[in-house]
Every structure is written in structure tokens, then in C-alpha cells.
XYZ file of C-alpha atoms in Angstrom:
738
model
C 98.440 101.025 91.656
C 95.477 99.365 93.286
C 94.498 96.882 95.934
C 91.278 95.614 94.347
C 90.964 92.250 92.622
C 88.136 91.283 90.312
C 86.991 88.058 88.654
C 87.030 87.682 84.901
C 84.844 84.566 84.989
C 82.121 85.801 87.325
C 80.218 89.111 87.143
C 82.033 91.928 88.884
C 80.479 93.610 91.874
C 79.848 97.257 90.989
C 82.506 99.762 91.951
C 81.829 103.004 93.845
C 81.113 105.001 90.702
C 78.740 102.340 89.349
C 76.739 101.780 92.516
C 73.340 103.496 92.398
C 71.988 101.458 95.313
C 72.923 98.465 97.484
C 71.945 94.969 96.272
C 68.211 94.428 96.333
C 68.276 91.567 98.826
C 70.544 89.069 100.551
C 70.696 86.740 97.564
C 71.798 89.609 95.345
C 74.812 90.101 97.636
C 76.035 86.684 96.522
C 75.913 87.564 92.830
C 79.322 87.503 91.206
C 81.025 85.344 93.830
C 82.831 82.197 92.748
C 81.919 78.907 94.496
C 84.610 79.204 97.182
C 83.888 82.868 97.852
C 80.191 81.972 98.101
C 81.076 79.235 100.603
C 82.832 81.880 102.727
C 79.883 84.266 102.452
C 77.336 81.666 103.550
C 79.379 80.114 106.391
C 77.937 82.327 109.123
C 78.032 80.047 112.151
C 80.893 78.621 114.166
C 84.615 79.069 113.504
C 85.617 79.654 109.879
C 89.161 79.754 108.531
C 89.679 81.204 105.062
C 93.053 80.364 103.526
C 93.261 82.948 100.768
C 96.090 83.010 98.258
C 97.380 86.203 96.677
C 94.896 87.789 94.272
C 92.019 85.461 95.170
C 89.604 88.172 96.350
C 89.722 87.621 100.112
C 88.444 91.117 100.988
C 85.612 90.627 98.540
C 84.713 87.289 100.151
C 84.679 88.491 103.760
C 82.855 91.768 103.093
C 80.179 89.868 101.171
C 80.017 87.378 104.054
C 79.282 90.173 106.539
C 76.847 91.901 104.172
C 75.010 88.671 103.374
C 74.616 87.896 107.090
C 73.321 91.407 107.762
C 70.952 91.503 104.780
C 69.619 88.020 105.591
C 68.875 89.084 109.167
C 71.313 86.564 110.639
C 73.807 89.183 111.859
C 73.005 92.478 113.533
C 75.334 95.190 112.115
C 76.223 96.504 115.577
C 77.149 92.990 116.759
C 79.922 92.511 114.189
C 83.526 93.641 114.718
C 85.889 93.291 111.763
C 89.548 93.949 112.542
C 92.561 94.321 110.308
C 96.040 95.814 110.509
C 96.095 99.129 108.681
C 93.799 102.143 108.576
C 93.803 101.880 104.780
C 92.514 98.286 104.881
C 89.917 99.153 107.532
C 88.710 102.119 105.485
C 88.460 100.017 102.342
C 86.438 97.410 104.245
C 84.040 100.034 105.615
C 83.565 101.460 102.140
C 82.737 98.093 100.628
C 80.312 97.269 103.443
C 78.464 100.549 102.897
C 78.152 99.751 99.190
C 76.670 96.370 100.080
C 74.116 97.820 102.495
C 75.914 96.899 105.739
C 77.119 100.318 106.824
C 76.564 99.843 110.554
C 79.349 97.270 110.931
C 82.474 98.281 112.859
C 85.672 97.754 110.791
C 88.768 98.876 112.678
C 92.383 98.107 113.380
C 93.193 96.196 116.556
C 94.555 99.366 118.140
C 91.597 101.518 117.148
C 89.055 99.035 118.496
C 90.981 98.578 121.751
C 91.446 102.338 122.240
C 87.689 102.993 121.939
C 86.985 100.330 124.543
C 89.735 101.593 126.826
C 88.500 105.187 126.655
C 84.949 104.125 127.443
C 85.672 101.726 130.319
C 88.715 103.383 131.936
C 86.727 105.643 134.325
C 84.772 102.626 135.586
C 87.679 100.174 135.706
C 90.428 102.459 137.026
C 88.963 105.876 137.685
C 89.778 109.296 136.307
C 90.758 110.040 132.749
C 92.707 107.734 130.498
C 96.451 108.543 130.634
C 97.871 110.643 127.842
C 98.674 108.639 124.718
C 102.238 109.079 123.445
C 102.183 109.864 119.743
C 105.914 109.138 119.452
C 107.874 107.196 122.017
C 111.361 107.978 120.655
C 111.930 111.014 122.892
C 111.080 109.065 126.020
C 113.313 106.181 124.932
C 116.125 108.695 124.463
C 115.623 109.985 127.986
C 115.517 106.433 129.319
C 118.815 105.708 127.560
C 120.400 108.842 129.021
C 119.287 107.870 132.528
C 120.861 104.468 132.000
C 124.034 106.261 130.808
C 123.719 104.752 127.346
C 124.218 107.154 124.450
C 121.984 106.420 121.479
C 122.185 108.234 118.179
C 119.022 108.833 116.157
C 119.185 105.537 114.289
C 120.009 103.522 117.390
C 117.021 105.189 119.036
C 114.739 103.916 116.282
C 116.153 100.412 116.596
C 115.906 100.281 120.390
C 112.357 101.651 120.166
C 111.488 98.885 117.719
C 112.923 96.318 120.130
C 110.752 97.679 122.941
C 107.708 97.442 120.683
C 108.603 93.855 119.758
C 109.030 92.943 123.426
C 105.640 94.371 124.322
C 103.662 92.714 121.519
C 105.298 89.388 122.399
C 104.373 90.038 126.062
C 108.004 90.098 127.202
C 108.773 92.094 130.357
C 112.085 94.013 130.659
C 113.746 91.441 132.916
C 113.046 88.673 130.397
C 114.114 90.608 127.310
C 117.702 89.245 127.003
C 116.524 85.633 127.275
C 113.664 86.253 124.825
C 116.053 87.750 122.260
C 118.347 84.735 122.516
C 115.439 82.314 122.178
C 114.025 84.140 119.164
C 117.495 84.356 117.508
C 117.045 88.095 117.025
C 119.953 90.374 116.162
C 119.601 92.999 118.881
C 120.909 96.443 117.832
C 122.827 96.731 121.128
C 123.721 94.524 124.057
C 120.408 92.901 125.133
C 121.137 93.647 128.807
C 121.454 97.362 127.952
C 118.206 97.323 125.983
C 116.495 95.553 128.880
C 117.624 98.330 131.225
C 116.446 101.053 128.828
C 113.134 99.231 128.407
C 112.631 99.092 132.190
C 113.513 102.786 132.590
C 111.176 103.713 129.710
C 108.303 101.936 131.433
C 109.131 103.718 134.697
C 109.181 107.136 133.016
C 105.784 106.480 131.459
C 104.304 105.579 134.807
C 105.823 108.659 136.444
C 104.333 110.940 133.785
C 100.929 109.317 133.436
C 101.422 108.331 129.806
C 100.808 105.206 127.750
C 101.973 104.108 124.310
C 100.159 102.239 121.528
C 101.261 98.834 122.801
C 99.905 99.767 126.228
C 96.510 100.303 124.621
C 96.373 96.588 123.873
C 98.035 95.552 127.129
C 95.722 97.657 129.292
C 92.629 96.487 127.440
C 93.769 92.900 127.986
C 94.364 93.633 131.665
C 90.919 95.164 132.182
C 89.125 92.337 130.380
C 91.032 89.775 132.444
C 90.373 91.468 135.792
C 86.887 92.876 135.292
C 84.519 90.136 134.199
C 81.609 92.575 134.211
C 83.326 94.745 131.592
C 84.311 91.690 129.556
C 80.680 90.574 129.598
C 79.550 94.037 128.406
C 81.867 93.881 125.407
C 80.902 90.285 124.635
C 77.233 91.203 124.733
C 77.970 94.009 122.264
C 80.030 92.009 119.773
C 78.771 88.548 118.850
C 80.674 87.951 115.620
C 84.322 88.637 114.793
C 86.198 88.765 111.494
C 90.000 89.066 111.412
C 91.784 89.897 108.157
C 95.504 89.198 107.528
C 95.427 86.687 110.369
C 98.949 85.478 109.547
C 100.229 88.810 110.934
C 98.624 88.533 114.392
C 101.014 89.007 117.326
C 100.706 87.051 120.591
C 99.305 90.176 122.281
C 96.660 90.705 119.601
C 95.689 87.043 119.801
C 95.296 87.357 123.574
C 92.982 90.350 123.107
C 90.967 88.463 120.483
C 90.576 85.497 122.869
C 89.235 87.834 125.554
C 86.784 89.436 123.133
C 85.507 85.998 122.176
C 85.241 84.453 125.625
C 83.859 80.923 125.318
C 82.172 81.613 121.962
C 83.398 80.532 118.546
C 81.704 82.890 116.081
C 85.027 83.819 114.524
C 86.097 84.079 110.887
C 89.813 84.486 110.182
C 91.414 85.130 106.806
C 95.066 84.762 105.949
C 97.871 83.187 103.947
C 100.890 81.731 105.732
C 102.900 82.194 102.526
C 102.589 85.959 102.923
C 104.023 86.135 106.455
C 106.758 88.752 106.043
C 106.611 90.773 109.269
C 107.902 88.315 111.873
C 110.519 90.891 112.929
C 107.663 92.958 114.391
C 106.268 90.032 116.395
C 103.810 88.725 113.794
C 103.512 84.950 113.603
C 101.501 82.611 111.333
C 101.227 80.057 114.152
C 97.744 81.216 115.122
C 96.556 80.695 111.532
C 98.313 77.342 111.202
C 96.981 76.150 114.572
C 93.405 77.294 113.955
C 92.084 73.820 113.164
C 93.803 72.459 116.295
C 92.167 75.092 118.519
C 88.839 74.779 116.704
C 88.454 71.138 115.587
C 84.980 71.789 114.185
C 86.110 74.724 112.053
C 85.069 75.115 108.440
C 88.138 75.702 106.283
C 87.693 77.334 102.886
C 90.605 77.660 100.472
C 90.600 80.432 97.894
C 93.007 79.575 95.083
C 91.392 81.155 92.010
C 93.779 83.995 91.204
C 92.013 86.857 89.435
C 94.992 89.187 89.540
C 97.810 87.541 87.605
C 98.249 85.732 84.307
C 98.939 81.970 84.203
C 102.593 82.740 83.477
C 102.996 84.849 86.619
C 101.018 82.359 88.726
C 103.148 79.458 87.461
C 106.285 81.248 88.614
C 104.736 82.061 91.996
C 103.732 78.428 92.506
C 107.190 77.242 91.489
C 108.816 79.612 93.947
C 106.794 78.232 96.854
C 107.214 74.627 95.695
C 110.845 74.858 96.835
C 109.948 76.240 100.263
C 110.560 74.429 103.516
C 109.148 74.740 106.991
C 105.723 74.687 108.521
C 104.287 77.565 106.516
C 105.350 75.787 103.316
C 103.323 72.724 104.301
C 100.206 74.901 104.060
C 101.032 76.674 100.822
C 98.227 77.168 98.315
C 98.531 76.181 94.661
C 97.086 79.168 92.817
C 95.074 78.747 89.613
C 95.004 81.771 87.316
C 91.613 82.883 86.009
C 93.074 85.320 83.499
C 93.927 84.940 79.847
C 97.545 84.007 79.072
C 100.075 86.798 78.963
C 103.787 87.234 78.294
C 106.306 84.995 80.007
C 108.261 86.464 82.915
C 111.539 87.989 81.771
C 114.806 87.017 83.457
C 117.542 89.577 82.858
C 121.199 89.319 83.829
C 123.374 92.429 83.724
C 127.063 93.018 84.086
C 126.738 95.593 86.864
C 124.187 97.531 88.918
C 124.116 100.712 86.780
C 123.540 98.570 83.694
C 120.691 96.796 85.484
C 119.083 100.118 86.411
C 119.521 101.543 82.914
C 118.139 98.360 81.326
C 115.146 98.467 83.659
C 114.509 102.131 82.812
C 114.665 101.355 79.065
C 112.138 98.543 79.396
C 109.846 100.755 81.453
C 110.067 103.485 78.842
C 109.137 100.931 76.159
C 106.138 99.745 78.184
C 104.908 103.316 78.623
C 105.334 103.905 74.888
C 103.271 100.751 74.278
C 100.413 102.163 76.345
C 101.021 100.917 79.888
C 100.369 103.853 82.268
C 103.381 104.821 84.358
C 101.230 104.519 87.473
C 100.657 100.832 86.689
C 104.385 100.032 86.761
C 106.514 99.310 89.839
C 110.172 98.644 90.590
C 110.518 96.603 93.774
C 113.745 96.026 95.704
C 114.805 94.497 99.016
C 116.075 97.595 100.861
C 115.426 101.303 100.402
C 119.120 102.072 99.815
C 118.795 100.345 96.427
C 116.486 103.084 95.187
C 119.179 105.642 94.313
C 120.467 103.996 91.161
C 116.886 103.498 89.895
C 115.889 107.052 90.770
C 118.823 108.238 88.689
C 118.193 105.866 85.778
C 114.523 106.796 85.535
C 115.333 110.503 85.798
C 117.920 110.140 83.025
C 115.338 108.324 80.889
C 112.752 111.042 81.466
C 110.378 108.664 83.249
C 108.389 110.146 86.167
C 108.478 108.138 89.389
C 107.250 108.221 92.963
C 108.684 106.591 96.054
C 106.475 104.615 98.385
C 107.281 104.104 102.054
C 110.598 105.967 101.948
C 112.132 109.346 101.241
C 113.937 109.970 98.003
C 117.554 109.006 98.335
C 118.927 112.546 98.410
C 116.253 113.651 100.884
C 117.233 111.102 103.534
C 118.669 112.710 106.638
C 121.899 110.712 106.575
C 122.470 111.523 102.890
C 121.902 115.239 103.500
C 124.308 115.160 106.456
C 126.868 113.317 104.354
C 126.505 115.913 101.593
C 127.189 118.732 104.060
C 130.293 116.945 105.357
C 131.613 116.238 101.845
C 130.984 119.836 100.791
C 132.888 121.102 103.835
C 135.810 118.766 103.164
C 135.887 119.852 99.509
C 136.074 123.527 100.545
C 138.806 122.830 103.098
C 140.846 120.881 100.578
C 144.321 120.093 101.869
C 143.586 121.825 105.169
C 141.259 119.042 106.317
C 143.215 116.595 108.491
C 140.677 113.886 107.686
C 142.100 113.706 104.177
C 145.781 113.530 105.126
C 146.126 109.802 104.469
C 143.544 109.531 101.679
C 145.319 108.756 98.421
C 142.391 109.041 96.002
C 138.822 110.287 95.753
C 137.110 107.114 97.086
C 139.489 107.095 100.043
C 138.638 110.742 100.750
C 134.920 109.961 100.706
C 135.388 106.952 102.968
C 137.385 109.074 105.393
C 134.725 111.800 105.522
C 131.798 109.410 105.799
C 133.492 107.427 108.542
C 132.648 110.390 110.787
C 128.957 109.904 109.883
C 128.687 106.211 110.655
C 130.142 104.480 107.619
C 132.419 101.514 108.366
C 134.136 99.011 106.108
C 131.906 96.240 107.477
C 128.124 96.571 107.812
C 126.520 96.510 111.258
C 124.869 93.270 112.328
C 121.178 92.695 111.733
C 118.577 95.000 110.253
C 116.979 98.221 111.444
C 117.619 101.938 111.229
C 121.367 101.642 111.912
C 121.693 99.196 109.037
C 119.525 101.410 106.791
C 121.763 104.410 107.547
C 124.880 102.384 106.781
C 123.388 101.185 103.488
C 122.711 104.784 102.410
C 126.261 105.861 103.249
C 127.674 102.756 101.568
C 125.717 103.707 98.437
C 127.511 107.096 98.460
C 130.871 105.340 98.822
C 130.065 103.120 95.849
C 128.918 106.132 93.861
C 132.262 107.836 94.589
C 134.153 104.738 93.448
C 132.166 104.599 90.202
C 132.632 108.346 89.636
C 136.397 108.118 90.140
C 136.589 105.171 87.757
C 134.649 107.055 85.091
C 136.567 110.329 85.606
C 140.185 109.686 86.627
C 141.625 112.679 88.360
C 138.252 113.950 89.594
C 138.356 115.913 92.826
C 136.102 115.893 95.861
C 134.608 119.141 94.599
C 133.738 117.464 91.292
C 131.956 114.680 93.168
C 129.988 117.192 95.272
C 128.888 118.949 92.078
C 127.774 115.598 90.660
C 125.747 114.847 93.800
C 124.121 118.273 93.628
C 123.132 117.698 89.988
C 121.632 114.318 90.814
C 119.716 115.721 93.763
C 118.381 118.603 91.677
C 117.214 116.270 88.904
C 115.419 114.002 91.354
C 113.840 116.813 93.348
C 111.847 117.928 90.341
C 108.126 117.620 91.094
C 106.561 114.570 89.467
C 103.022 113.665 88.516
C 101.771 110.108 88.833
C 104.677 107.923 87.854
C 106.401 104.598 88.201
C 106.349 103.376 91.804
C 109.681 102.646 93.484
C 109.151 100.630 96.652
C 110.642 98.048 98.943
C 109.098 94.605 98.843
C 107.729 95.047 102.361
C 105.918 98.266 101.506
C 104.411 96.699 98.357
C 102.304 94.226 100.352
C 98.618 94.527 99.516
C 99.183 96.416 96.239
C 99.321 95.379 92.587
C 100.466 96.743 89.229
C 100.220 95.756 85.571
C 104.006 95.539 85.317
C 106.439 94.704 88.123
C 110.239 94.760 87.960
C 111.921 92.771 90.749
C 115.521 93.992 90.804
C 118.772 93.204 92.598
C 117.972 89.495 92.988
C 121.438 88.336 94.032
C 122.690 86.284 96.931
C 123.256 88.602 99.871
C 120.334 90.786 98.863
C 117.666 88.119 98.278
C 117.937 86.483 100.706
C 119.467 89.394 102.593
C 122.871 88.679 104.061
C 121.711 88.873 107.668
C 119.064 86.163 107.170
C 120.982 83.407 108.943
C 118.504 80.825 110.218
C 116.408 78.527 108.036
C 113.236 80.343 109.079
C 114.744 83.749 108.279
C 115.738 82.505 104.829
C 112.252 81.099 104.264
C 110.740 84.455 105.185
C 112.944 86.018 102.508
C 111.516 83.510 100.018
C 107.999 84.521 101.072
C 108.973 88.169 100.587
C 109.988 87.426 96.998
C 106.707 85.526 96.537
C 104.815 88.635 97.650
C 106.773 90.614 95.051
C 105.996 88.152 92.251
C 102.285 88.121 93.055
C 102.038 91.925 92.800
C 102.236 91.624 88.983
C 99.098 91.372 86.890
C 100.601 90.975 83.424
C 104.283 91.859 82.966
C 106.942 90.510 85.332
C 110.692 91.008 85.144
C 113.311 89.532 87.476
C 116.859 90.832 87.199
C 120.273 90.739 88.849
C 123.759 92.130 88.290
C 126.941 90.050 88.363
C 129.090 92.934 89.635
C 128.437 96.037 91.650
C 130.218 98.530 89.409
C 131.312 98.637 85.756
C 134.549 96.759 85.340
C 134.143 95.018 88.678
C 134.655 91.316 89.197
C 131.578 89.295 88.192
C 131.460 87.362 91.451
C 127.776 87.641 92.293
C 125.271 84.840 91.847
C 121.558 85.041 91.142
C 119.322 84.384 94.132
C 119.051 80.754 95.160
C 115.277 81.217 95.052
C 115.443 81.372 91.244
C 117.140 77.978 90.915
C 114.999 75.724 88.779
C 112.858 78.662 87.674
C 115.148 80.765 85.519
C 116.310 79.234 82.221
C 119.441 77.097 82.478
C 119.303 76.628 86.244
C 118.898 73.388 88.176
C 115.899 72.819 90.397
C 116.536 71.820 94.012
C 115.785 68.176 94.666
C 113.368 68.362 97.580
C 109.860 69.678 97.050
C 107.282 70.299 99.757
C 103.758 69.003 99.153
C 101.219 71.784 98.941
C 98.038 72.183 100.934
C 96.088 71.297 97.793
C 93.539 73.077 95.644
C 90.647 75.279 96.580
C 87.397 74.247 98.178
C 85.784 73.617 101.533
C 87.385 71.195 103.961
C 86.126 69.571 107.122
C 89.163 67.429 107.880
C 92.917 67.574 107.758
C 94.875 65.454 105.339
C 98.216 63.885 106.186
C 101.212 63.369 103.996
C 103.222 60.205 104.241
C 106.790 60.775 105.220
C 109.813 59.197 103.641
C 112.713 57.542 105.353
C 116.231 57.914 104.146
C 118.459 54.887 104.386
C 121.765 54.836 106.153
C 123.526 55.221 102.816
C 122.249 57.352 100.000
C 123.135 59.868 97.321
C 125.380 62.847 97.917
C 123.158 65.870 98.503
C 123.773 69.589 98.207
C 124.477 71.097 101.621
C 122.464 74.206 100.651
C 119.307 73.038 98.849
C 119.317 69.271 99.409
C 119.336 68.309 95.708
C 121.070 65.087 94.654
C 124.548 65.768 93.277
C 125.872 63.827 90.280
C 128.520 66.131 88.832
C 132.011 65.391 90.175
C 132.823 69.063 90.604
C 129.600 69.718 92.506
C 130.222 66.656 94.680
C 133.630 68.074 95.499
C 132.019 71.339 96.607
C 129.124 69.489 98.316
C 126.696 71.944 96.698
C 125.029 72.698 93.372
C 126.869 74.990 91.011
C 123.891 77.409 91.157
C 123.540 77.352 94.934
C 125.021 80.228 96.941
C 128.636 80.109 97.982
C 129.898 81.439 101.285
C 133.425 81.430 99.890
C 136.016 83.827 101.266
C 136.949 85.417 97.938
C 140.095 87.067 99.258
C 141.268 83.703 100.598
C 140.479 82.083 97.240
C 142.628 84.644 95.425
C 145.529 84.085 97.851
C 145.258 80.330 97.290
C 145.296 80.815 93.513
C 148.407 82.975 93.720
C 150.096 80.401 95.928
C 149.074 77.577 93.544
C 150.499 79.434 90.555
C 153.794 79.843 92.401
C 153.885 76.147 93.337
C 153.012 75.067 89.798
C 155.861 77.194 88.463
C 158.287 75.582 90.903
C 157.134 72.096 89.929
C 156.945 72.826 86.214
C 153.394 71.479 86.108
C 149.964 72.893 85.267
C 148.223 74.564 88.239
C 145.490 71.903 88.389
C 148.139 69.319 89.274
C 148.606 71.148 92.577
C 144.879 71.619 93.321
C 141.919 72.025 90.976
C 139.816 75.191 91.019
C 136.974 73.280 92.677
C 139.277 72.085 95.454
C 140.520 75.628 96.060
C 136.919 76.843 96.166
C 136.038 74.122 98.672
C 139.011 75.157 100.824
C 137.988 78.829 100.637
C 134.423 77.893 101.625
C 135.289 75.655 104.582
C 138.498 77.479 105.730
C 140.044 74.450 107.456
C 142.110 75.020 110.589
C 143.610 71.547 111.124
C 145.092 68.720 109.062
C 141.983 66.659 109.722
C 139.631 69.358 108.431
C 141.763 69.857 105.339
C 141.996 66.107 104.668
C 138.195 65.808 104.602
C 138.002 68.057 101.522
C 137.650 66.101 98.305
C 140.827 66.450 96.240
C 143.172 66.700 99.221
C 144.714 63.255 99.527
C 147.390 62.098 101.959
C 150.174 62.886 99.491
C 149.028 66.455 98.831
C 148.259 66.963 102.492
C 151.836 66.036 103.353
C 153.307 68.222 100.605
C 151.066 71.275 100.681
C 149.056 71.040 103.904
C 151.240 73.332 106.021
C 151.186 76.074 103.375
C 147.419 75.869 102.837
C 146.638 75.962 106.552
C 148.969 78.924 106.994
C 147.175 80.820 104.203
C 143.794 79.955 105.718
C 145.041 81.339 109.035
C 146.057 84.599 107.376
C 149.778 83.855 107.587
C 152.483 83.709 104.934
C 153.130 80.179 103.652
C 156.577 78.578 103.808
C 158.744 78.529 100.737
C 158.376 74.734 100.178
C 160.992 72.661 98.448
C 159.097 72.280 95.183
C 160.196 68.655 94.826
C 158.272 65.394 94.647
């Protein structure tokens, strides 16, 4: 697992262990850079925007830019401030700069840089000592909720805290929070008016106790620089040149701080990739990157598209994935060009159920390790942390060591431990536990017990800690269902013993092993072999991605996952959740046109072109659709030619939002009608027509009549029954005659 990328066509810059001394002179700093990276390194004046695709060596380019400027005497080390988003990235940047002979340059996160300035200037700007910095704001949010008479459990506390953080980085005050949530189409974890009240009380409590939080560090620094021009001038005289990494992740508050640092100057270099914007839920937005040329018309734009990380096969898949993207970020996508030797084709694997997918993945990993791929250079990436359990178990069963990144092991999660205690207590109580009175079988017993811990039959809306908790409990419910299916007659005590055995096996200490991680936590890392698992509709894109932009961010998340692979890439999905279950799942829509046998969506977005240096913005000619045209898929926009697809108004491979229970009721009703008429079922309605009805769920005769395959005659004969079924009512008997 590494975050470094090297060229195979150009000489590599020495690594830490190879580096006896910094480069001899400024020109030596440029050795080993490709033409575009060299263009970045030598563009030392005015605004510079580096659009850097995945694996193109952006950190290498910007550190060599700073070092070249310092070694050439153009930049003073103390006058440069390089900012990024994580301490790890800032530390890596400082290390590289030291190796290149530019050790005096400040490389910090936004918060770290702002905190240093705030600590230094607070006595002069405000007086006294800087207020105490809250390490964790959850306890104060809990108190604020209690004062507002709103009870928040631990997971709701995390979600409300995240909402307060989002509001602050988007510069939203408490009174405006409900309107801002509605405008941003966010799924608030509670009533927005309640969160607004808690937010206001939280701010009041901080003021009363002389404390600030991490968002306040940025807000207060912004406030001082706005109000005290003398202090702003001091900082601007200190820092003359700014470099911002991962610029697509800048929040409005961070951009405001950057503007104040700059003043009326334009010695700014930003680096980013709109196609890797995956943190919008935290307030990050690629708009500042996409609008850079508008704000700085004279900017130099350099595009890095030479991919030194991945093979041509992996890069081809990544490019194809983005070629289907829509939206503003897609208009600026970069067409990567692999610089590596060819490797194996990506593997697409379809499995009957989730355990089979996990076991198949573990087998392939074991084969790779046997073939010489180190376990530490292999990763399994999934959409949500709750998916890890089945892979933890499969790898443990296969004797493959693993490590989790960015999350606790499944059986170490607080909600799973609490659930285990509750299940163990219910098993000991047996028939004396009133919770189990109406539970007919083992899964029902587990559902009854876990309902006291937050499990419900329907998932909570949106994402966040409450959703994460529910997913973990739902995984235990599914495990109980699978266990009961495999061992009929098993008791709650048997299930508890099984859980204990699994936990014990996975608690064994492991050395460096296969990485299990969510796609979000894999950003910035890379492995020789990457397994992208669980790629079904509802998981990728996630079910709560409702808007077009939310769906496009899910596509970008998958793109980030694909581009983590250097050599081996596997993409897999399961048609059913459990063995013997109905194979009703579909592969992710994002794989349409990429996996063998699938149809590509019709519309393709033009890319931002190849690499190089640009001094102007190209325009793409638009197309105009006539008043009449082909029938297009209502999901992906592709032209439909198949009669069945035209009836559904979508491609066969595109995701269905069909009510499956309704579809089954319609099939049962159709079979009954066909028996009465003495005709084949398709003479009543075809399968495609029933699917279209179950997808649209018509409520009136007019809505039903608009579905292809429902003519006036069938509407008159069957319409009342169909509408009754769609409304959840029992249909009439019908006369069964022509």
C-alpha cells in the first residue's frame, strides 16, 4: 500500500533511502520530469492551474515546482505556503521538499496553518489568550441537544455534529440552516429546525465557556484578516506564493481564507481533479477548481494525463467509466494515457449470492499471494463499512491475513458488541424473555432483539452514523437468516456461539495483510491488485443517492476505486443476498457498456482533452434535438430499439425501481385470470407490461392507459383489478369473459 507514483519512461527521482544529497542545482531538480510535469515546475509566476488525473504524479510535479523555484533563487523558502487536506499528505510533501533541498518551505493543512496564525495574532487582534480548542465537540453537542429538549443517541450525535460542521464550512449560520439544507438537497438526520436550534445552542455554549472548535479556527482567522488590515498585510508580506493540493476538495470557508491570504496578488498554483470529487457531503466542492480560469483569465493551465500507476487495461476501463458521466465535472474529465506495459484485463465476476462473492474473492486473493503478489499489495474495496463482515470471514476462513483501514473490525464495532450482549441475554432467558413471545423462528427472534438496539425493517433516510449503525445490525439479521437456512432447527444459543467463533477468529492478531477498506478511505492510496466488490444497484450507486449530482458523485467514487489498481483489477457483484435467495439484483449501471455483454449508454460527454499546457478554453458545439426523435431510455438516455425495452422505457441493463412485491402480486393475479380465460398468461399482460406497471405504479385509468401494452380493451376489462392491486387492495373477482 503506497501513495507514491513513479514514471517508467523518465528517470525516477531518488527515494529516501537512495538520497545521499539534494540535487546539485536547480536544473538537476527538473531531471526525471515528463514534459507536462516540467511545465508545472517551471511555471513560477502568475496563477497556475494543474489538472492532474489519477496516477499522473501531481505531488511530484508540485514539490519539484517549489524546489526548482527555491533552488533557482526565484522563491524564498519562507515565502511559500503549501496547503493540503491531511496531515499525512502535508508530511509527505515536507519530506519530499527536504529531499529536494527546499526544507524551509511551510507545508501544512488549512487548519494547521490557520491555527498558527490565530495563536500568534490573537493577543494583538482580540487580547488575552486564544480560547481553548475543543478536541471533540460531541459532548457539547449532546449538552446543546439536552438544553433544547432533544434526545440524541450516540449515532444521532455524530450525525448532528457532522451537520454542524457542514453548516460552518459552508458559512451557514444557525437561523439559515433549514433553508440551506433544503437548497442543497441534503438528507438531514433529524428535523432541520431541531438541528438549527441545537446548532444555535452549541454556539452559545461555546461562547459561554470560552471555547472554539476546529471550524472556528478558520472562521476566526477569516474574521481577523477581514477586520484587521494591518494583520492581513503582515501575513501577505510573509507569504508571497501559495500552492493548494487537492483543490477539488476546497470548501467555501477554505476558499474565503485562501482569498484573504492572497489579497490582490495572483501567485497561486492549484492542483486537482474534478473527477475525484467524492467528499461533497462534507462541504467540498469542485466549483473553485472548475471556475479557476474564469476568476483568473490569464492563468496557465497544465493537464497531467500520463498515468504512471496503472496498466493500459485499467486506464481504459477508468476512461470508459468517466466517458458515460454527466454534469459539469464530467465536462472537464481527463483522458488518461497509461505509461506502463500492458497487463491482464480487468476481471468481471458475477456470483449467485454475497457469501459466494466473498469466498470467490478470497480464493482469487489466495491465488495471487501464491503467485507472488504480497498480501500488503492487495485491497478489497467496498461502498460501506458494513460490507466488511462477510469478507473478514471469508479471508479468515481462507487463512489470508487482512487489516481494516478507516474502520473497526466488524465484531469490534460498538453496535455489534451491544447487539451480541443483547442476543446472549435473550438466549440465556430463553422462553422467559417476553421479546421472543411472538417470534416464530430464529431470524424473527434476532429481529425482535435487535429492534431494541435500533434495527428496523426499513433503513433510515440518508447516510451518516445512524445509517452505519443500522447497516451493521442489518448485517447481523442477514447472518441469522443465512444461519437458520443452513442449520434448520438452530437455536438462538447456537447463533450466539457462531458469532463468538467468528469474532474469535477475526480477533487474532495479524501481520501486514490484505487491506479491507471503504472506497472513501482508499482515496490517495494504490495497490498492485484491487477487488471492487458488491457492485450492484442500490450499493453502487448507493440507494440514498437520489439526485443526478449525487449519482454522478457515486460514479466518481467508483472511478477512484478503479484507479487505485496498478496491475490486477476485479469487479464483482452478487445476484442475491443469501444462498437460495431470489436473483433479483442487477449489476451497477456504471458498468453498462464496460462489462462483457452489456449495452453502452447512448450519450457520451466530450472530455477535456489530452495533456499539455493551455492558454485558452475550448468550446464544444451543442446539438439540438428535433421535436420528434427516437425513443430514449429514461435512465441512461440511450436510444431504444428493442420492443420490450421500449415498453419499459429503459434499457434491459439499466436499473429498475420496480416494486417487486407488487410485481409478484400482479403475476399471481394474471395467472388466475389466464386460468379463468383458458388462455396463456401473456394474453392477459406480458411480463414486460407487468414490470412497467410495477415500476410506474399507476393510480388512475389515465396513468395505466399510458403504459405500452395496456390498450382500451384491456383497460376496460382489467383496469379496475390492476389499479386495486397497485393501491394495495384486493382485486374484484372479474367475470372472466370476453
